mmCIF file of C-alpha atoms in Angstrom:
data_model
loop_
_atom_site.group_PDB
_atom_site.id
_atom_site.type_symbol
_atom_site.label_atom_id
_atom_site.label_comp_id
_atom_site.label_asym_id
_atom_site.label_seq_id
_atom_site.Cartn_x
_atom_site.Cartn_y
_atom_site.Cartn_z
ATOM 1 C CA MET A 545 -30.132 52.839 173.937
ATOM 2 C CA ASN A 546 -26.719 52.184 175.626
ATOM 3 C CA ARG A 547 -24.949 54.676 177.768
ATOM 4 C CA ARG A 548 -22.509 55.907 175.119
ATOM 5 C CA ALA A 549 -25.173 56.575 172.722
ATOM 6 C CA PHE A 550 -27.211 58.188 175.493
ATOM 7 C CA LEU A 551 -24.460 60.606 176.312
ATOM 8 C CA GLY A 552 -23.946 61.381 172.527
ATOM 9 C CA VAL A 553 -27.604 62.366 172.190
ATOM 10 C CA VAL A 554 -27.404 64.614 175.299
ATOM 11 C CA ALA A 555 -24.368 66.341 173.920
ATOM 12 C CA GLY A 556 -26.065 66.575 170.543
ATOM 13 C CA ALA A 557 -28.985 68.318 172.119
ATOM 14 C CA ALA A 558 -26.800 70.875 173.480
ATOM 15 C CA ASP A 559 -24.977 71.401 170.322
ATOM 16 C CA PHE A 560 -28.187 72.001 168.513
ATOM 17 C CA GLY A 561 -29.275 74.592 170.996
ATOM 18 C CA VAL A 562 -31.880 72.726 173.193
ATOM 19 C CA GLY A 563 -32.401 74.804 176.097
ATOM 20 C CA SER A 564 -30.796 78.444 176.227
ATOM 21 C CA ARG A 565 -27.610 77.563 174.187
ATOM 22 C CA PRO A 566 -27.459 78.838 170.774
ATOM 23 C CA PRO A 567 -26.832 76.007 168.163
ATOM 24 C CA SER A 568 -23.059 75.305 167.729
ATOM 25 C CA ILE A 569 -23.496 72.811 164.719
ATOM 26 C CA PRO A 570 -24.720 75.062 161.602
ATOM 27 C CA ILE A 571 -26.975 73.102 159.225
ATOM 28 C CA ILE A 572 -26.944 73.461 155.478
ATOM 29 C CA ASP A 573 -30.046 71.799 154.205
ATOM 30 C CA THR A 574 -29.280 70.344 150.903
ATOM 31 C CA HIS A 575 -32.906 69.787 149.491
ATOM 32 C CA ILE A 576 -35.636 72.356 149.667
ATOM 33 C CA HIS A 577 -38.106 73.534 146.731
ATOM 34 C CA LEU A 578 -38.925 77.076 146.039
ATOM 35 C CA PHE A 579 -42.069 78.033 143.960
ATOM 36 C CA ASP A 580 -44.804 80.514 143.806
ATOM 37 C CA PRO A 581 -48.307 79.340 142.706
ATOM 38 C CA ARG A 582 -49.491 83.122 142.691
ATOM 39 C CA ARG A 583 -47.291 83.690 139.560
ATOM 40 C CA PRO A 584 -49.224 84.480 136.279
ATOM 41 C CA GLN A 585 -47.815 81.453 134.666
ATOM 42 C CA GLY A 586 -48.476 79.278 137.595
ATOM 43 C CA VAL A 587 -46.305 76.330 138.579
ATOM 44 C CA PRO A 588 -45.951 72.684 136.953
ATOM 45 C CA TRP A 589 -45.838 71.325 140.655
ATOM 46 C CA PRO A 590 -47.568 71.115 142.964
ATOM 47 C CA ASP A 591 -51.129 70.467 141.652
ATOM 48 C CA LYS A 592 -53.791 72.856 142.707
ATOM 49 C CA SER A 593 -55.557 69.901 144.403
ATOM 50 C CA ASP A 594 -52.633 69.382 146.791
ATOM 51 C CA LEU A 595 -54.019 71.376 149.741
ATOM 52 C CA ALA A 596 -50.791 70.647 151.737
ATOM 53 C CA LEU A 597 -48.386 72.173 149.329
ATOM 54 C CA TYR A 598 -50.145 74.486 147.019
ATOM 55 C CA GLN A 599 -48.937 77.504 148.681
ATOM 56 C CA PRO A 600 -46.011 80.004 148.163
ATOM 57 C CA ALA A 601 -42.663 78.238 149.257
ATOM 58 C CA LEU A 602 -40.255 80.943 149.305
ATOM 59 C CA PRO A 603 -37.217 81.833 151.605
ATOM 60 C CA ASP A 604 -39.046 84.035 154.047
ATOM 61 C CA ARG A 605 -41.416 81.044 154.806
ATOM 62 C CA TYR A 606 -38.418 78.614 155.009
ATOM 63 C CA ARG A 607 -36.780 80.897 157.582
ATOM 64 C CA SER A 608 -39.892 80.816 159.516
ATOM 65 C CA VAL A 609 -40.190 77.092 159.677
ATOM 66 C CA THR A 610 -36.601 76.630 160.662
ATOM 67 C CA LYS A 611 -36.119 79.412 163.123
ATOM 68 C CA GLY A 612 -34.365 78.189 166.193
ATOM 69 C CA LEU A 613 -33.307 74.900 164.675
ATOM 70 C CA GLY A 614 -29.728 75.820 163.570
ATOM 71 C CA VAL A 615 -30.369 76.019 159.848
ATOM 72 C CA VAL A 616 -28.220 78.668 158.354
ATOM 73 C CA GLY A 617 -28.300 77.986 154.430
ATOM 74 C CA ALA A 618 -29.905 75.738 151.991
ATOM 75 C CA ILE A 619 -29.546 74.211 148.425
ATOM 76 C CA GLU A 620 -32.790 74.671 146.168
ATOM 77 C CA VAL A 621 -33.411 71.787 143.996
ATOM 78 C CA GLU A 622 -35.612 72.192 141.099
ATOM 79 C CA CYS A 623 -39.144 71.246 140.925
ATOM 80 C CA SER A 624 -39.972 72.306 137.416
ATOM 81 C CA PRO A 625 -39.046 71.494 134.024
ATOM 82 C CA TRP A 626 -39.586 74.943 132.675
ATOM 83 C CA LEU A 627 -36.527 76.348 131.423
ATOM 84 C CA GLU A 628 -36.994 79.843 132.507
ATOM 85 C CA ASP A 629 -37.743 78.486 136.037
ATOM 86 C CA ASN A 630 -33.963 78.208 136.244
ATOM 87 C CA GLN A 631 -33.673 81.911 136.073
ATOM 88 C CA TRP A 632 -36.731 82.595 138.335
ATOM 89 C CA VAL A 633 -35.201 80.505 141.134
ATOM 90 C CA LEU A 634 -31.751 82.250 140.759
ATOM 91 C CA ASP A 635 -33.590 85.782 141.027
ATOM 92 C CA VAL A 636 -35.413 84.606 143.997
ATOM 93 C CA ALA A 637 -32.227 83.116 145.585
ATOM 94 C CA ALA A 638 -30.154 86.349 144.974
ATOM 95 C CA LYS A 639 -32.537 88.320 147.364
ATOM 96 C CA ASP A 640 -31.934 85.881 150.371
ATOM 97 C CA THR A 641 -28.576 84.951 151.587
ATOM 98 C CA ILE A 642 -30.126 81.605 153.270
ATOM 99 C CA VAL A 643 -29.944 80.138 149.805
ATOM 100 C CA VAL A 644 -26.294 79.042 149.136
ATOM 101 C CA GLY A 645 -26.884 77.156 145.733
ATOM 102 C CA THR A 646 -29.473 75.840 143.126
ATOM 103 C CA VAL A 647 -29.657 72.593 141.427
ATOM 104 C CA GLY A 648 -31.480 73.417 138.072
ATOM 105 C CA ASP A 649 -33.271 71.560 135.370
ATOM 106 C CA LEU A 650 -31.532 71.130 131.976
ATOM 107 C CA GLU A 651 -31.788 68.153 129.669
ATOM 108 C CA PRO A 652 -28.339 66.682 128.600
ATOM 109 C CA GLY A 653 -28.502 65.339 125.001
ATOM 110 C CA LYS A 654 -30.837 68.464 123.931
ATOM 111 C CA PRO A 655 -29.181 70.636 121.149
ATOM 112 C CA ASP A 656 -29.162 73.810 123.354
ATOM 113 C CA PHE A 657 -27.922 72.118 126.564
ATOM 114 C CA ARG A 658 -24.416 73.515 126.510
ATOM 115 C CA ARG A 659 -25.532 76.910 125.648
ATOM 116 C CA GLN A 660 -28.095 77.015 128.548
ATOM 117 C CA LEU A 661 -25.462 75.412 130.833
ATOM 118 C CA GLU A 662 -23.101 78.256 130.086
ATOM 119 C CA ARG A 663 -25.846 80.733 130.668
ATOM 120 C CA PHE A 664 -27.001 79.691 134.027
ATOM 121 C CA HIS A 665 -23.361 78.631 135.175
ATOM 122 C CA ARG A 666 -22.439 82.210 134.910
ATOM 123 C CA ASN A 667 -24.456 82.776 138.324
ATOM 124 C CA PRO A 668 -22.148 81.265 140.963
ATOM 125 C CA LEU A 669 -25.330 80.228 142.870
ATOM 126 C CA PHE A 670 -25.943 77.578 140.066
ATOM 127 C CA ARG A 671 -24.394 74.251 141.436
ATOM 128 C CA GLY A 672 -25.588 71.578 139.184
ATOM 129 C CA ILE A 673 -28.732 69.928 137.611
ATOM 130 C CA ARG A 674 -31.125 67.137 138.501
ATOM 131 C CA TYR A 675 -31.915 64.394 136.389
ATOM 132 C CA GLY A 676 -33.766 60.962 136.843
ATOM 133 C CA ASN A 677 -37.243 59.457 137.416
ATOM 134 C CA LEU A 678 -38.975 62.751 136.922
ATOM 135 C CA TRP A 679 -40.508 64.735 134.138
ATOM 136 C CA HIS A 680 -41.006 61.748 132.096
ATOM 137 C CA ARG A 681 -37.369 61.207 131.574
ATOM 138 C CA ASN A 682 -35.225 57.944 131.790
ATOM 139 C CA LEU A 683 -31.524 57.996 132.707
ATOM 140 C CA VAL A 684 -31.436 54.235 132.399
ATOM 141 C CA ALA A 685 -32.259 54.438 128.694
ATOM 142 C CA GLN A 686 -30.419 57.798 127.954
ATOM 143 C CA LEU A 687 -26.903 56.408 129.088
ATOM 144 C CA SER A 688 -26.813 54.616 125.812
ATOM 145 C CA GLU A 689 -26.900 57.873 123.918
ATOM 146 C CA ALA A 690 -23.594 59.423 123.070
ATOM 147 C CA ASN A 691 -24.755 62.988 123.093
ATOM 148 C CA PHE A 692 -26.311 62.602 126.543
ATOM 149 C CA VAL A 693 -23.075 61.283 128.196
ATOM 150 C CA ALA A 694 -21.060 63.958 126.239
ATOM 151 C CA ASP A 695 -23.238 66.467 127.825
ATOM 152 C CA LEU A 696 -22.754 65.095 131.260
ATOM 153 C CA ARG A 697 -19.047 65.240 130.629
ATOM 154 C CA ALA A 698 -19.393 68.795 129.873
ATOM 155 C CA LEU A 699 -21.374 69.268 133.186
ATOM 156 C CA ALA A 700 -18.591 67.520 134.968
ATOM 157 C CA ASP A 701 -15.871 69.646 133.412
ATOM 158 C CA ALA A 702 -17.806 72.757 134.325
ATOM 159 C CA GLY A 703 -17.222 71.646 138.084
ATOM 160 C CA LEU A 704 -20.934 71.203 138.520
ATOM 161 C CA GLU A 705 -22.728 68.257 139.926
ATOM 162 C CA LEU A 706 -25.812 66.078 139.110
ATOM 163 C CA ASP A 707 -28.449 65.093 141.476
ATOM 164 C CA THR A 708 -30.613 61.937 140.752
ATOM 165 C CA ALA A 709 -34.380 61.991 141.257
ATOM 166 C CA ASN A 710 -36.590 59.522 143.175
ATOM 167 C CA PRO A 711 -34.454 56.329 143.044
ATOM 168 C CA ASP A 712 -35.576 52.681 142.333
ATOM 169 C CA PRO A 713 -33.156 49.706 141.701
ATOM 170 C CA PRO A 714 -32.847 50.509 137.878
ATOM 171 C CA LEU A 715 -31.754 54.021 138.577
ATOM 172 C CA ILE A 716 -29.356 53.106 141.240
ATOM 173 C CA SER A 717 -27.625 50.548 138.769
ATOM 174 C CA ALA A 718 -27.592 53.259 135.962
ATOM 175 C CA VAL A 719 -25.720 55.527 138.315
ATOM 176 C CA VAL A 720 -23.044 52.678 138.568
ATOM 177 C CA ARG A 721 -22.773 52.847 134.830
ATOM 178 C CA LEU A 722 -22.848 56.664 134.708
ATOM 179 C CA THR A 723 -19.805 56.775 136.972
ATOM 180 C CA ASP A 724 -17.927 54.361 134.723
ATOM 181 C CA LYS A 725 -18.696 56.704 131.721
ATOM 182 C CA VAL A 726 -18.048 59.973 133.399
ATOM 183 C CA PRO A 727 -15.779 59.099 136.482
ATOM 184 C CA ASN A 728 -15.157 62.804 137.288
ATOM 185 C CA LEU A 729 -18.803 63.889 137.894
ATOM 186 C CA ARG A 730 -19.937 64.319 141.116
ATOM 187 C CA ILE A 731 -23.245 62.715 141.902
ATOM 188 C CA VAL A 732 -25.819 63.107 144.798
ATOM 189 C CA ILE A 733 -28.470 60.416 145.196
ATOM 190 C CA ASP A 734 -31.741 62.003 146.372
ATOM 191 C CA HIS A 735 -34.208 60.444 148.664
ATOM 192 C CA LEU A 736 -32.686 56.926 149.075
ATOM 193 C CA PRO A 737 -34.359 56.283 152.539
ATOM 194 C CA GLN A 738 -37.873 56.305 150.721
ATOM 195 C CA LEU A 739 -36.790 53.528 148.287
ATOM 196 C CA GLU A 740 -39.427 50.720 148.711
ATOM 197 C CA PRO A 741 -40.094 47.699 149.062
ATOM 198 C CA ALA A 742 -37.850 46.932 151.860
ATOM 199 C CA SER A 743 -37.018 43.473 150.135
ATOM 200 C CA GLU A 744 -35.124 45.473 147.783
ATOM 201 C CA TRP A 745 -32.452 46.160 150.483
ATOM 202 C CA ARG A 746 -31.847 42.587 151.568
ATOM 203 C CA ALA A 747 -28.216 41.256 151.502
ATOM 204 C CA GLY A 748 -27.294 40.059 148.095
ATOM 205 C CA SER A 749 -30.018 41.889 146.207
ATOM 206 C CA ASP A 750 -29.209 43.895 143.084
ATOM 207 C CA LEU A 751 -29.893 47.158 144.792
ATOM 208 C CA GLU A 752 -27.443 46.302 147.639
ATOM 209 C CA ALA A 753 -24.810 45.272 145.218
ATOM 210 C CA SER A 754 -25.172 48.422 143.247
ATOM 211 C CA LEU A 755 -24.967 50.292 146.607
ATOM 212 C CA ARG A 756 -21.960 48.807 147.659
ATOM 213 C CA GLU A 757 -20.155 49.433 144.409
ATOM 214 C CA LEU A 758 -21.144 53.144 144.534
ATOM 215 C CA GLY A 759 -19.907 53.072 148.154
ATOM 216 C CA LYS A 760 -16.184 52.420 146.700
ATOM 217 C CA ARG A 761 -16.744 55.772 144.339
ATOM 218 C CA ILE A 762 -15.775 58.610 146.342
ATOM 219 C CA GLN A 763 -17.523 60.997 143.964
ATOM 220 C CA VAL A 764 -20.975 59.701 144.782
ATOM 221 C CA TYR A 765 -22.853 61.127 147.969
ATOM 222 C CA VAL A 766 -26.150 60.135 149.272
ATOM 223 C CA LYS A 767 -28.777 62.740 150.618
ATOM 224 C CA VAL A 768 -30.438 61.409 153.666
ATOM 225 C CA SER A 769 -33.680 62.911 152.650
ATOM 226 C CA GLU A 770 -37.411 61.861 152.873
ATOM 227 C CA VAL A 771 -36.572 59.830 155.839
ATOM 228 C CA LEU A 772 -40.051 59.852 157.506
ATOM 229 C CA ARG A 773 -42.463 57.023 156.603
ATOM 230 C CA ARG A 774 -46.186 55.979 157.513
ATOM 231 C CA VAL A 775 -46.990 52.762 158.875
ATOM 232 C CA GLY A 776 -50.830 52.102 159.286
ATOM 233 C CA GLY A 777 -51.652 55.768 158.371
ATOM 234 C CA GLU A 778 -49.393 57.077 161.138
ATOM 235 C CA VAL A 779 -45.944 58.660 160.693
ATOM 236 C CA ARG A 780 -43.411 56.853 162.847
ATOM 237 C CA GLU A 781 -41.234 59.207 164.948
ATOM 238 C CA ASP A 782 -39.035 56.535 166.747
ATOM 239 C CA LEU A 783 -35.476 56.402 165.585
ATOM 240 C CA ASN A 784 -35.294 52.475 166.006
ATOM 241 C CA PHE A 785 -37.915 52.289 163.449
ATOM 242 C CA TYR A 786 -35.559 54.069 160.832
ATOM 243 C CA ARG A 787 -32.287 52.729 162.335
ATOM 244 C CA PRO A 788 -31.786 49.638 160.110
ATOM 245 C CA ARG A 789 -31.841 51.856 156.958
ATOM 246 C CA LEU A 790 -29.686 54.591 158.139
ATOM 247 C CA ASP A 791 -27.327 51.857 159.644
ATOM 248 C CA GLN A 792 -26.966 50.555 156.161
ATOM 249 C CA LEU A 793 -26.437 53.800 154.360
ATOM 250 C CA TRP A 794 -23.759 54.670 157.249
ATOM 251 C CA GLN A 795 -22.025 51.388 156.657
ATOM 252 C CA ILE A 796 -21.701 51.582 152.852
ATOM 253 C CA PHE A 797 -21.081 55.473 152.454
ATOM 254 C CA GLY A 798 -19.656 56.238 155.863
ATOM 255 C CA GLU A 799 -19.314 59.714 157.377
ATOM 256 C CA ASP A 800 -17.872 61.645 154.501
ATOM 257 C CA ARG A 801 -20.589 60.871 151.829
ATOM 258 C CA LEU A 802 -23.869 61.396 153.609
ATOM 259 C CA LEU A 803 -25.884 64.699 153.449
ATOM 260 C CA TYR A 804 -28.696 66.217 155.209
ATOM 261 C CA GLY A 805 -31.641 67.172 153.239
ATOM 262 C CA SER A 806 -35.146 67.958 154.423
ATOM 263 C CA ASP A 807 -37.214 67.903 151.222
ATOM 264 C CA TRP A 808 -39.152 70.991 152.352
ATOM 265 C CA PRO A 809 -42.040 71.856 151.856
ATOM 266 C CA ASN A 810 -42.826 68.397 150.337
ATOM 267 C CA SER A 811 -41.731 66.993 153.651
ATOM 268 C CA ASP A 812 -44.935 68.773 155.124
ATOM 269 C CA ARG A 813 -46.714 65.567 153.884
ATOM 270 C CA TRP A 814 -45.084 63.742 156.683
ATOM 271 C CA GLY A 815 -44.872 66.107 159.418
ATOM 272 C CA ARG A 816 -43.436 69.603 160.760
ATOM 273 C CA TYR A 817 -39.763 70.440 159.989
ATOM 274 C CA ALA A 818 -38.587 69.884 163.491
ATOM 275 C CA GLN A 819 -40.061 66.288 163.092
ATOM 276 C CA VAL A 820 -38.054 65.726 159.919
ATOM 277 C CA LEU A 821 -34.936 67.061 161.504
ATOM 278 C CA THR A 822 -35.208 65.269 164.944
ATOM 279 C CA ILE A 823 -34.789 61.582 163.620
ATOM 280 C CA VAL A 824 -31.502 62.272 161.780
ATOM 281 C CA ARG A 825 -30.143 64.668 164.447
ATOM 282 C CA GLU A 826 -30.564 62.000 167.008
ATOM 283 C CA TYR A 827 -28.979 59.224 164.794
ATOM 284 C CA PHE A 828 -26.041 61.400 163.652
ATOM 285 C CA MET A 829 -25.180 63.136 166.989
ATOM 286 C CA ALA A 830 -24.770 59.597 168.530
ATOM 287 C CA LYS A 831 -21.977 59.227 165.955
ATOM 288 C CA GLY A 832 -19.999 62.031 167.563
ATOM 289 C CA LYS A 833 -19.844 65.807 166.938
ATOM 290 C CA ALA A 834 -17.143 65.421 164.091
ATOM 291 C CA ALA A 835 -19.490 63.082 162.253
ATOM 292 C CA ALA A 836 -22.555 65.308 162.785
ATOM 293 C CA GLU A 837 -20.786 68.235 161.540
ATOM 294 C CA LYS A 838 -19.932 66.391 158.419
ATOM 295 C CA PHE A 839 -23.381 65.227 157.761
ATOM 296 C CA PHE A 840 -25.022 68.523 158.566
ATOM 297 C CA TRP A 841 -22.698 71.004 156.473
ATOM 298 C CA LYS A 842 -19.125 69.810 155.620
ATOM 299 C CA ASN A 843 -20.109 67.027 153.258
ATOM 300 C CA SER A 844 -22.465 69.514 151.370
ATOM 301 C CA VAL A 845 -19.475 71.740 150.562
ATOM 302 C CA ALA A 846 -17.560 68.736 148.980
ATOM 303 C CA ALA A 847 -20.666 67.765 146.988
ATOM 304 C CA TYR A 848 -21.973 71.226 146.035
ATOM 305 C CA ARG A 849 -18.924 73.558 146.360
ATOM 306 C CA TRP A 850 -21.246 76.379 147.605
ATOM 307 C CA ALA A 851 -19.810 79.625 148.865
ATOM 308 C CA LYS A 852 -20.613 81.507 152.150
ATOM 309 C CA ARG A 853 -23.121 84.153 151.837
ATOM 310 C CA ALA A 854 -23.942 85.185 155.292
ATOM 311 C CA PRO A 855 -21.796 85.682 158.623
ATOM 312 C CA ASN A 856 -23.645 82.815 160.411
ATOM 313 C CA GLN A 857 -22.764 80.458 157.787
ATOM 314 C CA PRO A 858 -19.842 78.103 158.093
ATOM 315 C CA ARG A 859 -16.761 78.920 156.076
ATOM 316 C CA PRO A 860 -15.838 76.094 153.571
ATOM 317 C CA GLY A 861 -12.661 74.635 155.137
ATOM 318 C CA GLY A 862 -13.196 76.082 158.394
ATOM 319 C CA GLY A 863 -15.922 77.145 161.077
ATOM 320 C CA VAL A 864 -18.413 79.693 161.293
ATOM 321 C CA THR A 865 -16.734 83.238 161.118
ATOM 322 C CA ALA A 866 -17.970 86.852 160.642
#
């Protein structure tokens, strides 16, 4: 690490409250999941056999695991294909101001899509939907269906966004096609750092070409989530291991289009919340405080258009005010 980067990290430690100072950069975590296996109807995910995840994931627990880390708000992202779980999450979110928005699960192209979109959009916490490689769905194939594309236009016209799920090269290529068909739709690509194998990222690959094309389209954001990876059964905790891929995302999408997301509690598979945060905190604070503020909260405002719910949350278009 050179002297400039080192000084940036030292300054970043202070800005994030290492030591006695309270954090001065608020964090909006744009990717958490909420569920409760104790419900009479249970949950579609996670499975009962998943000992790490099969326990309630609710706002009070999230507050506990993020205490002292500067997290002041979060966007909940769907983890259920059950229609009424959209309402269940909104009801849970209404009771805790740490949730500043939700990304629901609706199926474009279905006869009742617009009716359900109107229903849930009445709640200002409902910020968009997720669609992609999840729940046996196929964005690549459905882009050829007129009703599917028309419903995504309705989503865009409502001022809402689309998260994509679990990327692979065909999905990223499909996002390019989608932005051609619905250019006013804001899109957030989830979990891109986890896309494997590494050879897909090489210069001149189809994936790299698609990413560079998306880098030209200002309505497309990338969520830097699911960063941590295992090598030989061990989770790597050194930034230099992750730096090449983070550098590639930075070079393509720049400081205005990258978002912080933890993927909690799914992130528990790789490590504690603080471990998940530490890698990206070190990387983005070395870019300077202004870039870190964009990554940790300002870009999320542009992507999700969430509204402030608590005094310690930043004011979209400004800073933190009571």
